[in-house]
PDB file of C-alpha atoms and ligand atoms in Angstrom:
ATOM      1  CA  UNK T   1     -23.353  19.401  12.007  1.00  0.00           C
ATOM      2  CA  UNK T   2     -23.086  15.862  13.261  1.00  0.00           C
ATOM      3  CA  UNK T   3     -22.622  13.240  10.547  1.00  0.00           C
ATOM      4  CA  UNK T   4     -25.657  11.316  11.848  1.00  0.00           C
ATOM      5  CA  UNK T   5     -23.796   8.038  11.498  1.00  0.00           C
ATOM      6  CA  UNK T   6     -22.994   8.460   7.815  1.00  0.00           C
ATOM      7  CA  UNK T   7     -19.650   7.405   6.332  1.00  0.00           C
ATOM      8  CA  UNK T   8     -18.265   6.228   2.992  1.00  0.00           C
ATOM      9  CA  UNK T   9     -16.408   3.452   4.865  1.00  0.00           C
ATOM     10  CA  UNK T  10     -17.817   0.013   4.215  1.00  0.00           C
ATOM     11  CA  UNK T  11     -16.669  -3.499   5.025  1.00  0.00           C
ATOM     12  CA  UNK T  12     -17.883  -6.234   2.696  1.00  0.00           C
ATOM     13  CA  UNK T  13     -16.868  -9.872   2.396  1.00  0.00           C
ATOM     14  CA  UNK T  14     -14.405  -9.199  -0.424  1.00  0.00           C
ATOM     15  CA  UNK T  15     -13.451  -5.546   0.112  1.00  0.00           C
ATOM     16  CA  UNK T  16     -12.974  -2.786   2.646  1.00  0.00           C
ATOM     17  CA  UNK T  17     -13.194   0.938   1.931  1.00  0.00           C
ATOM     18  CA  UNK T  18     -11.581   2.664   4.908  1.00  0.00           C
ATOM     19  CA  UNK T  19     -12.039   6.439   4.931  1.00  0.00           C
ATOM     20  CA  UNK T  20     -10.207   8.873   7.256  1.00  0.00           C
ATOM     21  CA  UNK T  21     -13.324   9.843   9.262  1.00  0.00           C
ATOM     22  CA  UNK T  22     -13.422   6.278  10.628  1.00  0.00           C
ATOM     23  CA  UNK T  23      -9.719   5.798  11.429  1.00  0.00           C
ATOM     24  CA  UNK T  24      -8.987   4.636  14.956  1.00  0.00           C
ATOM     25  CA  UNK T  25      -5.446   5.127  16.245  1.00  0.00           C
ATOM     26  CA  UNK T  26      -3.556   2.909  18.682  1.00  0.00           C
ATOM     27  CA  UNK T  27       0.091   2.162  19.366  1.00  0.00           C
ATOM     28  CA  UNK T  28       1.517  -1.155  18.204  1.00  0.00           C
ATOM     29  CA  UNK T  29       3.852  -3.196  20.428  1.00  0.00           C
ATOM     30  CA  UNK T  30       7.326  -1.662  20.404  1.00  0.00           C
ATOM     31  CA  UNK T  31       6.199   1.571  18.726  1.00  0.00           C
ATOM     32  CA  UNK T  32       7.341   4.695  20.561  1.00  0.00           C
ATOM     33  CA  UNK T  33       6.136   8.261  20.027  1.00  0.00           C
ATOM     34  CA  UNK T  34       3.461   7.296  17.565  1.00  0.00           C
ATOM     35  CA  UNK T  35       0.264   5.493  16.707  1.00  0.00           C
ATOM     36  CA  UNK T  36      -0.904   3.178  13.958  1.00  0.00           C
ATOM     37  CA  UNK T  37      -4.084   3.035  11.900  1.00  0.00           C
ATOM     38  CA  UNK T  38      -4.409  -0.622  10.907  1.00  0.00           C
ATOM     39  CA  UNK T  39      -6.062  -0.782   7.504  1.00  0.00           C
ATOM     40  CA  UNK T  40      -5.664  -4.447   6.558  1.00  0.00           C
ATOM     41  CA  UNK T  41      -4.824  -7.426   8.730  1.00  0.00           C
ATOM     42  CA  UNK T  42      -5.543 -11.155   9.025  1.00  0.00           C
ATOM     43  CA  UNK T  43      -8.656 -10.111  10.992  1.00  0.00           C
ATOM     44  CA  UNK T  44     -10.364  -9.206   7.659  1.00  0.00           C
ATOM     45  CA  UNK T  45      -8.894 -12.177   5.821  1.00  0.00           C
ATOM     46  CA  UNK T  46      -5.819 -10.435   4.431  1.00  0.00           C
ATOM     47  CA  UNK T  47      -2.561 -12.395   4.191  1.00  0.00           C
ATOM     48  CA  UNK T  48      -0.611  -9.200   4.968  1.00  0.00           C
ATOM     49  CA  UNK T  49      -0.860  -6.238   7.309  1.00  0.00           C
ATOM     50  CA  UNK T  50      -0.962  -2.623   6.149  1.00  0.00           C
ATOM     51  CA  UNK T  51      -1.051   0.379   8.436  1.00  0.00           C
ATOM     52  CA  UNK T  52      -0.349   4.079   8.483  1.00  0.00           C
ATOM     53  CA  UNK T  53       2.144   4.970  11.211  1.00  0.00           C
ATOM     54  CA  UNK T  54       1.846   8.523  12.535  1.00  0.00           C
ATOM     55  CA  UNK T  55       5.059   9.397  14.353  1.00  0.00           C
ATOM     56  CA  UNK T  56       6.122  12.492  16.225  1.00  0.00           C
ATOM     57  CA  UNK T  57       9.781  13.617  16.014  1.00  0.00           C
ATOM     58  CA  UNK T  58      11.975  10.851  17.550  1.00  0.00           C
ATOM     59  CA  UNK T  59       9.086   8.370  17.254  1.00  0.00           C
ATOM     60  CA  UNK T  60       9.989   4.858  16.074  1.00  0.00           C
ATOM     61  CA  UNK T  61       8.315   1.743  14.738  1.00  0.00           C
ATOM     62  CA  UNK T  62       8.622  -1.436  16.782  1.00  0.00           C
ATOM     63  CA  UNK T  63      10.697  -4.299  15.459  1.00  0.00           C
ATOM     64  CA  UNK T  64       9.224  -7.052  13.301  1.00  0.00           C
ATOM     65  CA  UNK T  65      10.156 -10.603  12.407  1.00  0.00           C
ATOM     66  CA  UNK T  66       8.422 -10.346   9.016  1.00  0.00           C
ATOM     67  CA  UNK T  67       9.304  -8.561   5.810  1.00  0.00           C
ATOM     68  CA  UNK T  68       8.517  -4.859   6.002  1.00  0.00           C
ATOM     69  CA  UNK T  69       7.964  -2.239   3.300  1.00  0.00           C
ATOM     70  CA  UNK T  70       7.870   1.417   4.354  1.00  0.00           C
ATOM     71  CA  UNK T  71       6.857   4.393   2.170  1.00  0.00           C
ATOM     72  CA  UNK T  72       7.152   7.956   3.493  1.00  0.00           C
ATOM     73  CA  UNK T  73       3.880   9.809   2.949  1.00  0.00           C
ATOM     74  CA  UNK T  74       4.910  12.959   4.801  1.00  0.00           C
ATOM     75  CA  UNK T  75       7.900  14.130   6.886  1.00  0.00           C
ATOM     76  CA  UNK T  76      11.136  12.167   7.079  1.00  0.00           C
ATOM     77  CA  UNK T  77      12.709   9.291   8.970  1.00  0.00           C
ATOM     78  CA  UNK T  78      16.220   7.948   9.520  1.00  0.00           C
ATOM     79  CA  UNK T  79      16.662   4.290   8.640  1.00  0.00           C
ATOM     80  CA  UNK T  80      19.568   2.578  10.392  1.00  0.00           C
ATOM     81  CA  UNK T  81      20.432  -0.985   9.389  1.00  0.00           C
ATOM     82  CA  UNK T  82      23.457  -3.173  10.208  1.00  0.00           C
ATOM     83  CA  UNK T  83      25.307  -1.740   7.189  1.00  0.00           C
ATOM     84  CA  UNK T  84      23.732   1.598   6.290  1.00  0.00           C
ATOM     85  CA  UNK T  85      22.213   4.816   7.549  1.00  0.00           C
ATOM     86  CA  UNK T  86      19.890   6.769   5.312  1.00  0.00           C
ATOM     87  CA  UNK T  87      17.325   9.547   5.635  1.00  0.00           C
ATOM     88  CA  UNK T  88      14.060   8.802   3.840  1.00  0.00           C
ATOM     89  CA  UNK T  89      11.960  11.817   2.882  1.00  0.00           C
ATOM     90  CA  UNK T  90       8.520  12.049   1.245  1.00  0.00           C
ATOM     91  CA  UNK T  91       8.136   9.428  -1.509  1.00  0.00           C
ATOM     92  CA  UNK T  92      11.247   7.594  -0.266  1.00  0.00           C
ATOM     93  CA  UNK T  93      10.796   3.936   0.593  1.00  0.00           C
ATOM     94  CA  UNK T  94      12.592   0.895   1.962  1.00  0.00           C
ATOM     95  CA  UNK T  95      12.179  -2.861   1.711  1.00  0.00           C
ATOM     96  CA  UNK T  96      13.478  -4.825   4.684  1.00  0.00           C
ATOM     97  CA  UNK T  97      13.620  -8.614   4.368  1.00  0.00           C
ATOM     98  CA  UNK T  98      12.533 -10.794   7.280  1.00  0.00           C
ATOM     99  CA  UNK T  99      15.105 -10.700  10.054  1.00  0.00           C
ATOM    100  CA  UNK T 100      16.894  -7.533   8.840  1.00  0.00           C
ATOM    101  CA  UNK T 101      17.737  -5.609  11.994  1.00  0.00           C
ATOM    102  CA  UNK T 102      16.730  -1.986  11.574  1.00  0.00           C
ATOM    103  CA  UNK T 103      15.535   1.128  13.351  1.00  0.00           C
ATOM    104  CA  UNK T 104      13.361   3.766  11.725  1.00  0.00           C
ATOM    105  CA  UNK T 105      13.218   7.044  13.621  1.00  0.00           C
ATOM    106  CA  UNK T 106      11.177  10.067  12.561  1.00  0.00           C
ATOM    107  CA  UNK T 107      13.120  13.334  12.366  1.00  0.00           C
ATOM    108  CA  UNK T 108       9.900  15.395  12.426  1.00  0.00           C
ATOM    109  CA  UNK T 109       6.159  14.737  12.397  1.00  0.00           C
ATOM    110  CA  UNK T 110       5.978  11.901   9.889  1.00  0.00           C
ATOM    111  CA  UNK T 111       3.420   9.597   8.293  1.00  0.00           C
ATOM    112  CA  UNK T 112       4.471   6.243   6.882  1.00  0.00           C
ATOM    113  CA  UNK T 113       2.616   3.612   4.875  1.00  0.00           C
ATOM    114  CA  UNK T 114       3.803   0.273   6.276  1.00  0.00           C
ATOM    115  CA  UNK T 115       3.213  -3.167   4.759  1.00  0.00           C
ATOM    116  CA  UNK T 116       4.270  -6.344   6.562  1.00  0.00           C
ATOM    117  CA  UNK T 117       4.009  -9.894   5.274  1.00  0.00           C
ATOM    118  CA  UNK T 118       5.355 -13.306   6.264  1.00  0.00           C
ATOM    119  CA  UNK T 119       7.873 -14.291   3.593  1.00  0.00           C
ATOM    120  CA  UNK T 120       6.997 -17.315   1.467  1.00  0.00           C
ATOM    121  CA  UNK T 121      10.384 -18.913   0.722  1.00  0.00           C
ATOM    122  CA  UNK T 122      10.964 -20.573  -2.626  1.00  0.00           C
ATOM    123  CA  UNK T 123      13.296 -23.564  -3.037  1.00  0.00           C
ATOM    124  CA  UNK T 124      16.703 -22.545  -4.374  1.00  0.00           C
ATOM    125  CA  UNK T 125      16.007 -18.815  -4.186  1.00  0.00           C
ATOM    126  CA  UNK T 126      17.777 -16.654  -1.627  1.00  0.00           C
ATOM    127  CA  UNK T 127      15.616 -13.930  -0.059  1.00  0.00           C
ATOM    128  CA  UNK T 128      16.097 -10.373  -1.324  1.00  0.00           C
ATOM    129  CA  UNK T 129      18.441  -7.892   0.320  1.00  0.00           C
ATOM    130  CA  UNK T 130      17.525  -4.516   1.832  1.00  0.00           C
ATOM    131  CA  UNK T 131      16.431  -2.072  -0.865  1.00  0.00           C
ATOM    132  CA  UNK T 132      16.051   1.684  -0.567  1.00  0.00           C
ATOM    133  CA  UNK T 133      14.522   3.904  -3.245  1.00  0.00           C
ATOM    134  CA  UNK T 134      12.561   6.991  -4.196  1.00  0.00           C
ATOM    135  CA  UNK T 135       9.269   6.739  -6.064  1.00  0.00           C
ATOM    136  CA  UNK T 136       9.876   9.850  -8.153  1.00  0.00           C
ATOM    137  CA  UNK T 137      13.173   8.357  -9.410  1.00  0.00           C
ATOM    138  CA  UNK T 138      11.438   5.298 -10.903  1.00  0.00           C
ATOM    139  CA  UNK T 139      10.743   5.468 -14.644  1.00  0.00           C
ATOM    140  CA  UNK T 140       7.022   5.167 -15.354  1.00  0.00           C
ATOM    141  CA  UNK T 141       5.632   2.542 -17.738  1.00  0.00           C
ATOM    142  CA  UNK T 142       2.306   3.016 -19.555  1.00  0.00           C
ATOM    143  CA  UNK T 143      -0.247   0.344 -18.608  1.00  0.00           C
ATOM    144  CA  UNK T 144      -1.305  -1.437 -21.775  1.00  0.00           C
ATOM    145  CA  UNK T 145      -0.959   1.193 -24.450  1.00  0.00           C
ATOM    146  CA  UNK T 146      -2.546   3.994 -22.418  1.00  0.00           C
ATOM    147  CA  UNK T 147      -0.132   6.914 -22.014  1.00  0.00           C
ATOM    148  CA  UNK T 148      -2.538   8.435 -19.462  1.00  0.00           C
ATOM    149  CA  UNK T 149      -2.088   5.564 -17.008  1.00  0.00           C
ATOM    150  CA  UNK T 150       1.438   5.237 -15.609  1.00  0.00           C
ATOM    151  CA  UNK T 151       2.778   2.488 -13.365  1.00  0.00           C
ATOM    152  CA  UNK T 152       5.936   2.794 -11.290  1.00  0.00           C
ATOM    153  CA  UNK T 153       7.246  -0.481  -9.839  1.00  0.00           C
ATOM    154  CA  UNK T 154       8.934   0.204  -6.525  1.00  0.00           C
ATOM    155  CA  UNK T 155      10.284  -3.342  -6.134  1.00  0.00           C
ATOM    156  CA  UNK T 156      11.961  -5.557  -8.734  1.00  0.00           C
ATOM    157  CA  UNK T 157       9.781  -8.198 -10.366  1.00  0.00           C
ATOM    158  CA  UNK T 158      12.138 -10.976  -9.218  1.00  0.00           C
ATOM    159  CA  UNK T 159      11.392 -14.383  -7.655  1.00  0.00           C
ATOM    160  CA  UNK T 160      13.037 -13.465  -4.368  1.00  0.00           C
ATOM    161  CA  UNK T 161      10.199 -10.981  -3.763  1.00  0.00           C
ATOM    162  CA  UNK T 162       6.802 -12.492  -2.920  1.00  0.00           C
ATOM    163  CA  UNK T 163       4.970  -9.183  -3.292  1.00  0.00           C
ATOM    164  CA  UNK T 164       5.160  -5.994  -5.316  1.00  0.00           C
ATOM    165  CA  UNK T 165       4.279  -2.389  -4.532  1.00  0.00           C
ATOM    166  CA  UNK T 166       3.516   0.007  -7.365  1.00  0.00           C
ATOM    167  CA  UNK T 167       2.166   3.485  -7.814  1.00  0.00           C
ATOM    168  CA  UNK T 168      -0.435   4.047 -10.501  1.00  0.00           C
ATOM    169  CA  UNK T 169      -1.083   7.555 -11.832  1.00  0.00           C
ATOM    170  CA  UNK T 170      -4.229   8.265 -13.867  1.00  0.00           C
ATOM    171  CA  UNK T 171      -4.647  11.475 -15.830  1.00  0.00           C
ATOM    172  CA  UNK T 172      -8.149  12.966 -15.400  1.00  0.00           C
ATOM    173  CA  UNK T 173     -10.581  10.720 -17.267  1.00  0.00           C
ATOM    174  CA  UNK T 174      -8.172   7.759 -17.511  1.00  0.00           C
ATOM    175  CA  UNK T 175      -9.471   4.382 -16.367  1.00  0.00           C
ATOM    176  CA  UNK T 176      -8.461   0.727 -16.112  1.00  0.00           C
ATOM    177  CA  UNK T 177      -9.185  -0.795 -19.520  1.00  0.00           C
ATOM    178  CA  UNK T 178     -10.945  -3.805 -17.979  1.00  0.00           C
ATOM    179  CA  UNK T 179     -12.624  -4.982 -14.822  1.00  0.00           C
ATOM    180  CA  UNK T 180      -9.941  -7.111 -13.165  1.00  0.00           C
ATOM    181  CA  UNK T 181     -10.739 -10.324 -11.290  1.00  0.00           C
ATOM    182  CA  UNK T 182      -7.591 -12.051 -10.006  1.00  0.00           C
ATOM    183  CA  UNK T 183      -6.209 -14.337  -7.344  1.00  0.00           C
ATOM    184  CA  UNK T 184      -3.925 -11.674  -5.871  1.00  0.00           C
ATOM    185  CA  UNK T 185      -5.215  -9.403  -3.121  1.00  0.00           C
ATOM    186  CA  UNK T 186      -4.553  -5.667  -2.896  1.00  0.00           C
ATOM    187  CA  UNK T 187      -3.885  -3.041  -0.287  1.00  0.00           C
ATOM    188  CA  UNK T 188      -4.393   0.400  -1.853  1.00  0.00           C
ATOM    189  CA  UNK T 189      -3.798   3.863  -0.440  1.00  0.00           C
ATOM    190  CA  UNK T 190      -5.105   6.846  -2.434  1.00  0.00           C
ATOM    191  CA  UNK T 191      -2.295   9.396  -2.519  1.00  0.00           C
ATOM    192  CA  UNK T 192      -3.721  12.116  -4.774  1.00  0.00           C
ATOM    193  CA  UNK T 193      -6.912  13.046  -6.597  1.00  0.00           C
ATOM    194  CA  UNK T 194      -9.865  10.726  -6.760  1.00  0.00           C
ATOM    195  CA  UNK T 195     -12.437   8.984  -8.857  1.00  0.00           C
ATOM    196  CA  UNK T 196     -14.807   6.050  -8.817  1.00  0.00           C
ATOM    197  CA  UNK T 197     -13.702   2.590  -7.640  1.00  0.00           C
ATOM    198  CA  UNK T 198     -15.739  -0.443  -8.550  1.00  0.00           C
ATOM    199  CA  UNK T 199     -15.351  -3.126  -5.878  1.00  0.00           C
ATOM    200  CA  UNK T 200     -17.485  -6.238  -6.191  1.00  0.00           C
ATOM    201  CA  UNK T 201     -20.908  -5.051  -7.346  1.00  0.00           C
ATOM    202  CA  UNK T 202     -20.674  -1.523  -5.948  1.00  0.00           C
ATOM    203  CA  UNK T 203     -19.182   1.758  -7.251  1.00  0.00           C
ATOM    204  CA  UNK T 204     -17.641   4.074  -4.664  1.00  0.00           C
ATOM    205  CA  UNK T 205     -16.425   7.684  -4.863  1.00  0.00           C
ATOM    206  CA  UNK T 206     -12.874   7.666  -3.470  1.00  0.00           C
ATOM    207  CA  UNK T 207     -10.378  10.404  -2.710  1.00  0.00           C
ATOM    208  CA  UNK T 208      -6.864  11.017  -1.372  1.00  0.00           C
ATOM    209  CA  UNK T 209      -6.461   9.540   2.110  1.00  0.00           C
ATOM    210  CA  UNK T 210      -8.804   6.586   1.531  1.00  0.00           C
ATOM    211  CA  UNK T 211      -7.593   3.001   1.900  1.00  0.00           C
ATOM    212  CA  UNK T 212      -9.032  -0.013   0.049  1.00  0.00           C
ATOM    213  CA  UNK T 213      -8.485  -3.712   0.664  1.00  0.00           C
ATOM    214  CA  UNK T 214      -9.464  -6.056  -2.156  1.00  0.00           C
ATOM    215  CA  UNK T 215      -9.712  -9.776  -1.402  1.00  0.00           C
ATOM    216  CA  UNK T 216      -8.650 -12.365  -3.990  1.00  0.00           C
ATOM    217  CA  UNK T 217     -11.108 -12.332  -6.921  1.00  0.00           C
ATOM    218  CA  UNK T 218     -12.760  -9.051  -5.886  1.00  0.00           C
ATOM    219  CA  UNK T 219     -13.954  -7.505  -9.180  1.00  0.00           C
ATOM    220  CA  UNK T 220     -12.176  -4.154  -9.463  1.00  0.00           C
ATOM    221  CA  UNK T 221     -12.072  -1.154 -11.771  1.00  0.00           C
ATOM    222  CA  UNK T 222     -11.078   2.516 -11.359  1.00  0.00           C
ATOM    223  CA  UNK T 223     -11.756   5.666 -13.338  1.00  0.00           C
ATOM    224  CA  UNK T 224     -10.175   9.012 -12.418  1.00  0.00           C
ATOM    225  CA  UNK T 225     -12.437  12.057 -12.042  1.00  0.00           C
ATOM    226  CA  UNK T 226     -11.713  15.729 -11.474  1.00  0.00           C
ATOM    227  CA  UNK T 227      -9.099  18.066 -12.903  1.00  0.00           C
ATOM    228  CA  UNK T 228      -5.981  16.649 -11.278  1.00  0.00           C
ATOM    229  CA  UNK T 229      -4.364  13.232 -11.718  1.00  0.00           C
ATOM    230  CA  UNK T 230      -5.383  10.452  -9.366  1.00  0.00           C
ATOM    231  CA  UNK T 231      -2.563   8.422  -7.870  1.00  0.00           C
ATOM    232  CA  UNK T 232      -2.459   5.401  -5.597  1.00  0.00           C
ATOM    233  CA  UNK T 233       0.063   3.127  -3.893  1.00  0.00           C
ATOM    234  CA  UNK T 234      -0.908  -0.503  -4.432  1.00  0.00           C
ATOM    235  CA  UNK T 235       0.345  -3.775  -2.904  1.00  0.00           C
ATOM    236  CA  UNK T 236      -0.215  -7.207  -4.368  1.00  0.00           C
ATOM    237  CA  UNK T 237       1.112 -10.660  -3.537  1.00  0.00           C
ATOM    238  CA  UNK T 238       3.148 -11.886  -6.486  1.00  0.00           C
ATOM    239  CA  UNK T 239       5.506 -14.533  -7.824  1.00  0.00           C
ATOM    240  CA  UNK T 240       4.147 -17.467  -5.835  1.00  0.00           C
ATOM    241  CA  UNK T 241       2.050 -20.510  -6.822  1.00  0.00           C
ATOM    242  CA  UNK T 242      -1.494 -20.383  -5.379  1.00  0.00           C
ATOM    243  CA  UNK T 243      -0.858 -23.706  -3.602  1.00  0.00           C
ATOM    244  CA  UNK T 244       2.008 -22.090  -1.664  1.00  0.00           C
TER     245      UNK T 244
HETATM  246  O1  UGY Y 301      -1.780  -4.561 -10.548  1.00  0.00           O
HETATM  247  C1  UGY Y 301      -2.991  -4.628 -10.531  1.00  0.00           C
HETATM  248  O2  UGY Y 301      -3.601  -5.689 -10.391  1.00  0.00           O
HETATM  249  C2  UGY Y 301      -3.773  -3.328 -10.685  1.00  0.00           C
HETATM  250  N1  UGY Y 301      -3.958  -3.020 -12.081  1.00  0.00           N
HETATM  251  N2  UGY Y 301      -5.034  -3.388  -9.989  1.00  0.00           N
HETATM  252  C3  UGY Y 301      -5.763  -2.268  -9.675  1.00  0.00           C
HETATM  253  O3  UGY Y 301      -5.333  -1.153 -10.002  1.00  0.00           O
HETATM  254  N3  UGY Y 301      -6.883  -2.417  -8.995  1.00  0.00           N
HETATM  255 MN1   MN Y 302      -5.627  -5.561  -9.604  1.00  0.00          MN
END
């Protein structure tokens, strides 16, 4: 049955819900053996770029002059830098500061969440070094006093980072305790489960595989539905004065 033009995807002034049925794939400059689905970019008003890279074995990302954060969604990839060589498997991640020479090569069919952002230097603060980690090795912290809503911070909350990436895991029925309205923007990839996301003045059913961009000040709230936890990977700009 044809979908007759229906989709949950929607693009509004202050948010984008990007669902897999609408993903369009194209290679990025320098990428070999793979394609990218660009979810967020300056073209929608975002101050960062987020894409899913789908690589075949031996596929590689192109180089970048900006900071890059990579999270392995599926498969595995070898990360070679000037001083290290490491295999990243599912839920492994790497932060690469601007200018850090590196090559990331898939060892099998692999999907990566990639975030790139121009670094905003801060007087007297040296940029961060390369960081490699595994999401499942990070100790969770309850958000507020809700034991059913766990946050894992994948990057240190330190002034040499101008963004953070966290995972948030909601037990069924758990929800944000407030509608948030804040200056930071978000890139969000649903990893598991689903629920209802309030964005602006609309409430959307969302599920694993969906991407959401939230502009600065986009009213936002999430409640998890179903019988399994809902989990998402979420980017926000951080640690910088709004005047730059
Ligand atoms: O970090 C955050 O702002 C997070 N609580 N936002 C969200 O989940 N939409
Ligand atoms: Mn938020």
